Amino acid sequence: MIPVIQSLIDATSAGAVYALAALGIGLVFGVLRLANFANGEIITGAAYALILVWPLSWPLALAASVVVAIALSLLMDLAVFRWMRSQSAASLLIASFGVSILLQRAYEGIFGVNVRTGAVAPALTRSVNVGGLRLSMLAIVAIILAAVLLIAVHFFLTKSRMGLQVQAAAANFREARILGIRSGVMIAVTLGMSGILAAAVAFVLTTQSGAVNPTFGVQATLFGLIGAVIGGLNRIGGALVGGFAVGFALSLFTTWLPSGFGDFRVALVYLLVIVVLLIAPNGIFAGRTAKERT
Amino acid sequence: MSLDNTERVLMVSGLRVAYGGIPAVSDLSFHVNAGEMVGIIGPNGAGKSSTLLGVVNAVRSESAETSLRGVDLRRMAPEQVARAGLALVTEGHHIFGRLSVRDNLRLGSTARRDRRGLADDLRWVYELFPILSEFAERPAGLLSGGQQQQLAIGRALLAAPTLLALDEPSLGLSPTAVDTVFAAIESICARGTAVLIVEQRAQQTVATATRTYVLTEGRITMTLSPNDADDSALLMKAYLGS
Ligand SMILES: Nc1ncnc2c1ncn2[C@@H]1O[C@H](COP(=O)(O)OP(=O)(O)OP(=O)(O)O)[C@@H](O)[C@H]1O
Ligand SMILES: [Mg+2]
C-alpha cells in the first residue's frame, strides 16, 4: 500500500512538471502558432543559471533562472520567429528545431559538453514522514509549485484585462488586432509566461538531478509537446491535462514495469499517443472549439 | 456635439489590394463625411471585404491616401488603426465563442481609458441590443447568428469609434434579425458615429445610406443616392455589373 501511494505521488509530481512544460508550449502555440521545440533550451538555460549561481546565493539563482528564461524566450522570437510571422506552423516548428540545435551548440561552447553538477535546493531532496508514509519532499513541492502557477495563470487569463486579450489573441489573432489589441504586447506577455513556466520546470528538474548538460531540457520539452498535442494544442487547458497525463503515465511505467522493461516506457508513451491521436486527431479536447476558428 | 456635415471622416484615394499579384481592388477612391452612412454594394468577389481589410491594413494594401480625420493610416498596424478610431466588424462577425458575452464586449474597449464614457456607451449598447445584457454571462458561442452579429457590433461600438465599418452585417440573418441590425445602424449614425457599410442587400442599403458605391471587379462603377432605391432596373444593372 505504502509503495503504491508513494508511486502515485511521484507520478502526480512528474505529471505536474510536464503539465507546466506543456502549458508553456500550449500558450505560445495559441498566440504565435509556434510549437516551440527550443523551449527545451530555455529550460536548459534556466537550469545552468540555477546550478551555477546557487552556491553563491539561492535567491539570486532563482531570480537569475527566471530572468534567463524570459530573456531567451524573447530573444529567440526577436532573432528568428518574429521574421516568420506569416509562415505556416510547420515552418515555424522546423525553425524552432534549428534554434534548439544552435543553442545546444552554444551551451557546449560556453559550458562544455560534460555534465555540470551542483546542489540546487538540497533541503528538498530529503524525505518527510507524513502519517507513517515516507514521502519525497521534492515531489510535494513540485505539486504545490505547479498548482500555484496553474492557478495564477488561470486567474491571469480569465480575470485580468491583459489576460483576456491574450485569450482573444490566441483564439483569433487577426480579429484581436482589428479590435485594437496590441499584437506585440500580447506576444511578449505570452513569451514571458512561457519563460516563467520553463524556469519552474528547470527548478524541479535540477533539484532532482543536481546536474545539467547542453541537452538537459530536451526530454521535458518533447514530453511537454506530446502532452500538448494529445490534449489539443488549440486549447490551453487541454495542453495542461495532456502534459499531466504523459508525466503521470511515464512515472507509473517506470515504477510498475518489470525490471528490464524500463526501457520500453517511452515506447509505451508513444503508443498511447498514437492510439489517442487515431481516436481524436485534434487532441482529446479539440472537438468543441473546432468551429470557432473558421 | 454638433457635426459639420462636410467634415471628412474617412478619405480613401487610389486604394489597391492584390493577393499574390492578382488584383482584388484597383484604384478605388471614396470618402465618408461626418454624420453619414455610406454604402458599398456589389456582387460576390467584387472586392468589398478586401476594401475594408485594406483600409485597416489587415491585408497588404497601397493607396495615395487613406486617412481618418486627416490622420494618415497607411503605415499603421491594424491595432493602431483601431486605436485611431476606425472600428471594423468583419464579415462573419468573429466573436470569441468561448468567452462570455460580457468579456467579448470588454475586449471592444481595450483602448478606452474614460471609465464614465465607457459606462454610458455600455448602457447604450445594452439599450440597442437588450439581448446582450440578458445573456451577458453566456459563452458567446452559444448565441444565435443574429445575436452574435449584435454582439460584434456592440463590441465595436464600445471602442467609441469615429467610423464604424461593417462587412455584410445581414449575412445569414433572418429577415427580422436584419431589420434589428439595420435599425441599430440608423441609431448609431444618428448618435454621431459615421458608418461605412458593405452589403449584398442592395435595395435596403441604397435606401438607407447617404450615398452608395457600386463595386464591380475591384472598381467603383456607379454612385447611387437614396432616390435610386426604387429603380430596380438600375439596381439590377449595378449588380450584374454590365
Ligand atoms: N486571402 C485571400 N487570398 C487570395 N485571394 C483572395 C483572398 N481574399 C479574397 N480573395 C479574392 O479577392 C477577390 C475579392 O474578394 P473579397 O472577399 O474582397 O470580395 P467580396 O466583395 O467581399 O465578396 P463577398 O460578397 O463574397 O464577400 C475575390 O476574387 C477573392 O477570391
Ligand atoms: Mg466579402
PDB file of N, CA and C in Angstrom, chain A residues 247-283:
ATOM      1  N   GLY A 247       3.255  12.807 -18.110  1.00  0.00           N
ATOM      2  CA  GLY A 247       4.171  12.700 -16.977  1.00  0.00           C
ATOM      3  C   GLY A 247       3.737  11.601 -16.015  1.00  0.00           C
ATOM      4  N   PHE A 248       2.436  11.560 -15.767  1.00  0.00           N
ATOM      5  CA  PHE A 248       1.871  10.577 -14.845  1.00  0.00           C
ATOM      6  C   PHE A 248       2.131   9.166 -15.368  1.00  0.00           C
ATOM      7  N   ALA A 249       1.833   8.956 -16.660  1.00  0.00           N
ATOM      8  CA  ALA A 249       1.998   7.634 -17.256  1.00  0.00           C
ATOM      9  C   ALA A 249       3.472   7.216 -17.250  1.00  0.00           C
ATOM     10  N   LEU A 250       4.341   8.142 -17.657  1.00  0.00           N
ATOM     11  CA  LEU A 250       5.779   7.834 -17.680  1.00  0.00           C
ATOM     12  C   LEU A 250       6.262   7.361 -16.325  1.00  0.00           C
ATOM     13  N   SER A 251       5.856   8.104 -15.293  1.00  0.00           N
ATOM     14  CA  SER A 251       6.318   7.798 -13.951  1.00  0.00           C
ATOM     15  C   SER A 251       5.799   6.438 -13.498  1.00  0.00           C
ATOM     16  N   LEU A 252       4.534   6.169 -13.779  1.00  0.00           N
ATOM     17  CA  LEU A 252       3.965   4.876 -13.361  1.00  0.00           C
ATOM     18  C   LEU A 252       4.613   3.733 -14.116  1.00  0.00           C
ATOM     19  N   PHE A 253       4.849   3.926 -15.419  1.00  0.00           N
ATOM     20  CA  PHE A 253       5.520   2.876 -16.190  1.00  0.00           C
ATOM     21  C   PHE A 253       6.873   2.572 -15.580  1.00  0.00           C
ATOM     22  N   THR A 254       7.597   3.623 -15.171  1.00  0.00           N
ATOM     23  CA  THR A 254       8.926   3.433 -14.589  1.00  0.00           C
ATOM     24  C   THR A 254       8.839   2.577 -13.335  1.00  0.00           C
ATOM     25  N   THR A 255       7.847   2.881 -12.499  1.00  0.00           N
ATOM     26  CA  THR A 255       7.742   2.159 -11.231  1.00  0.00           C
ATOM     27  C   THR A 255       7.205   0.756 -11.417  1.00  0.00           C
ATOM     28  N   TRP A 256       6.224   0.600 -12.269  1.00  0.00           N
ATOM     29  CA  TRP A 256       5.481  -0.658 -12.284  1.00  0.00           C
ATOM     30  C   TRP A 256       5.908  -1.655 -13.350  1.00  0.00           C
ATOM     31  N   LEU A 257       6.618  -1.181 -14.350  1.00  0.00           N
ATOM     32  CA  LEU A 257       7.056  -2.152 -15.355  1.00  0.00           C
ATOM     33  C   LEU A 257       8.091  -3.068 -14.720  1.00  0.00           C
ATOM     34  N   PRO A 258       8.054  -4.380 -15.049  1.00  0.00           N
ATOM     35  CA  PRO A 258       9.049  -5.290 -14.502  1.00  0.00           C
ATOM     36  C   PRO A 258      10.441  -4.823 -14.907  1.00  0.00           C
ATOM     37  N   SER A 259      11.420  -5.036 -14.023  1.00  0.00           N
ATOM     38  CA  SER A 259      12.764  -4.559 -14.334  1.00  0.00           C
ATOM     39  C   SER A 259      13.222  -5.199 -15.638  1.00  0.00           C
ATOM     40  N   GLY A 260      13.928  -4.437 -16.417  1.00  0.00           N
ATOM     41  CA  GLY A 260      14.329  -4.926 -17.734  1.00  0.00           C
ATOM     42  C   GLY A 260      13.423  -4.373 -18.814  1.00  0.00           C
ATOM     43  N   PHE A 261      12.173  -4.034 -18.412  1.00  0.00           N
ATOM     44  CA  PHE A 261      11.250  -3.446 -19.380  1.00  0.00           C
ATOM     45  C   PHE A 261      11.243  -1.916 -19.317  1.00  0.00           C
ATOM     46  N   GLY A 262      11.994  -1.409 -18.328  1.00  0.00           N
ATOM     47  CA  GLY A 262      12.017   0.036 -18.100  1.00  0.00           C
ATOM     48  C   GLY A 262      12.296   0.838 -19.358  1.00  0.00           C
ATOM     49  N   ASP A 263      13.131   0.243 -20.222  1.00  0.00           N
ATOM     50  CA  ASP A 263      13.489   0.980 -21.438  1.00  0.00           C
ATOM     51  C   ASP A 263      12.294   1.158 -22.366  1.00  0.00           C
ATOM     52  N   PHE A 264      11.254   0.374 -22.157  1.00  0.00           N
ATOM     53  CA  PHE A 264      10.101   0.446 -23.056  1.00  0.00           C
ATOM     54  C   PHE A 264       9.090   1.522 -22.664  1.00  0.00           C
ATOM     55  N   ARG A 265       9.348   2.160 -21.500  1.00  0.00           N
ATOM     56  CA  ARG A 265       8.336   3.104 -21.012  1.00  0.00           C
ATOM     57  C   ARG A 265       8.070   4.234 -22.005  1.00  0.00           C
ATOM     58  N   VAL A 266       9.155   4.715 -22.630  1.00  0.00           N
ATOM     59  CA  VAL A 266       8.978   5.798 -23.589  1.00  0.00           C
ATOM     60  C   VAL A 266       8.187   5.300 -24.803  1.00  0.00           C
ATOM     61  N   ALA A 267       8.532   4.073 -25.216  1.00  0.00           N
ATOM     62  CA  ALA A 267       7.807   3.480 -26.340  1.00  0.00           C
ATOM     63  C   ALA A 267       6.319   3.357 -26.007  1.00  0.00           C
ATOM     64  N   LEU A 268       6.037   2.986 -24.761  1.00  0.00           N
ATOM     65  CA  LEU A 268       4.629   2.858 -24.356  1.00  0.00           C
ATOM     66  C   LEU A 268       3.911   4.192 -24.408  1.00  0.00           C
ATOM     67  N   VAL A 269       4.618   5.263 -24.000  1.00  0.00           N
ATOM     68  CA  VAL A 269       4.006   6.586 -24.064  1.00  0.00           C
ATOM     69  C   VAL A 269       3.664   6.935 -25.511  1.00  0.00           C
ATOM     70  N   TYR A 270       4.612   6.644 -26.408  1.00  0.00           N
ATOM     71  CA  TYR A 270       4.347   6.948 -27.822  1.00  0.00           C
ATOM     72  C   TYR A 270       3.172   6.125 -28.346  1.00  0.00           C
ATOM     73  N   LEU A 271       3.097   4.876 -27.898  1.00  0.00           N
ATOM     74  CA  LEU A 271       1.989   4.004 -28.305  1.00  0.00           C
ATOM     75  C   LEU A 271       0.661   4.638 -27.875  1.00  0.00           C
ATOM     76  N   LEU A 272       0.670   5.136 -26.641  1.00  0.00           N
ATOM     77  CA  LEU A 272      -0.514   5.804 -26.097  1.00  0.00           C
ATOM     78  C   LEU A 272      -0.893   7.011 -26.953  1.00  0.00           C
ATOM     79  N   VAL A 273       0.142   7.757 -27.350  1.00  0.00           N
ATOM     80  CA  VAL A 273      -0.079   8.948 -28.174  1.00  0.00           C
ATOM     81  C   VAL A 273      -0.721   8.560 -29.501  1.00  0.00           C
ATOM     82  N   ILE A 274      -0.182   7.500 -30.112  1.00  0.00           N
ATOM     83  CA  ILE A 274      -0.708   7.060 -31.410  1.00  0.00           C
ATOM     84  C   ILE A 274      -2.178   6.678 -31.270  1.00  0.00           C
ATOM     85  N   VAL A 275      -2.473   5.924 -30.213  1.00  0.00           N
ATOM     86  CA  VAL A 275      -3.858   5.498 -30.004  1.00  0.00           C
ATOM     87  C   VAL A 275      -4.772   6.718 -29.817  1.00  0.00           C
ATOM     88  N   VAL A 276      -4.324   7.663 -28.976  1.00  0.00           N
ATOM     89  CA  VAL A 276      -5.142   8.860 -28.724  1.00  0.00           C
ATOM     90  C   VAL A 276      -5.384   9.630 -30.009  1.00  0.00           C
ATOM     91  N   LEU A 277      -4.317   9.811 -30.792  1.00  0.00           N
ATOM     92  CA  LEU A 277      -4.453  10.627 -31.992  1.00  0.00           C
ATOM     93  C   LEU A 277      -5.244   9.920 -33.085  1.00  0.00           C
ATOM     94  N   LEU A 278      -5.241   8.578 -33.053  1.00  0.00           N
ATOM     95  CA  LEU A 278      -6.086   7.848 -34.007  1.00  0.00           C
ATOM     96  C   LEU A 278      -7.555   8.075 -33.674  1.00  0.00           C
ATOM     97  N   ILE A 279      -7.846   8.102 -32.381  1.00  0.00           N
ATOM     98  CA  ILE A 279      -9.239   8.280 -31.965  1.00  0.00           C
ATOM     99  C   ILE A 279      -9.656   9.748 -32.093  1.00  0.00           C
ATOM    100  N   ALA A 280      -8.787  10.660 -31.661  1.00  0.00           N
ATOM    101  CA  ALA A 280      -9.106  12.100 -31.682  1.00  0.00           C
ATOM    102  C   ALA A 280      -7.945  12.861 -32.305  1.00  0.00           C
ATOM    103  N   PRO A 281      -7.958  13.002 -33.640  1.00  0.00           N
ATOM    104  CA  PRO A 281      -6.804  13.587 -34.340  1.00  0.00           C
ATOM    105  C   PRO A 281      -6.451  15.004 -33.895  1.00  0.00           C
ATOM    106  N   ASN A 282      -7.410  15.766 -33.409  1.00  0.00           N
ATOM    107  CA  ASN A 282      -7.110  17.134 -32.983  1.00  0.00           C
ATOM    108  C   ASN A 282      -6.855  17.232 -31.488  1.00  0.00           C
ATOM    109  N   GLY A 283      -6.656  16.072 -30.857  1.00  0.00           N
ATOM    110  CA  GLY A 283      -6.468  16.090 -29.420  1.00  0.00           C
ATOM    111  C   GLY A 283      -7.791  15.845 -28.718  1.00  0.00           C
TER     112      GLY A 283
END
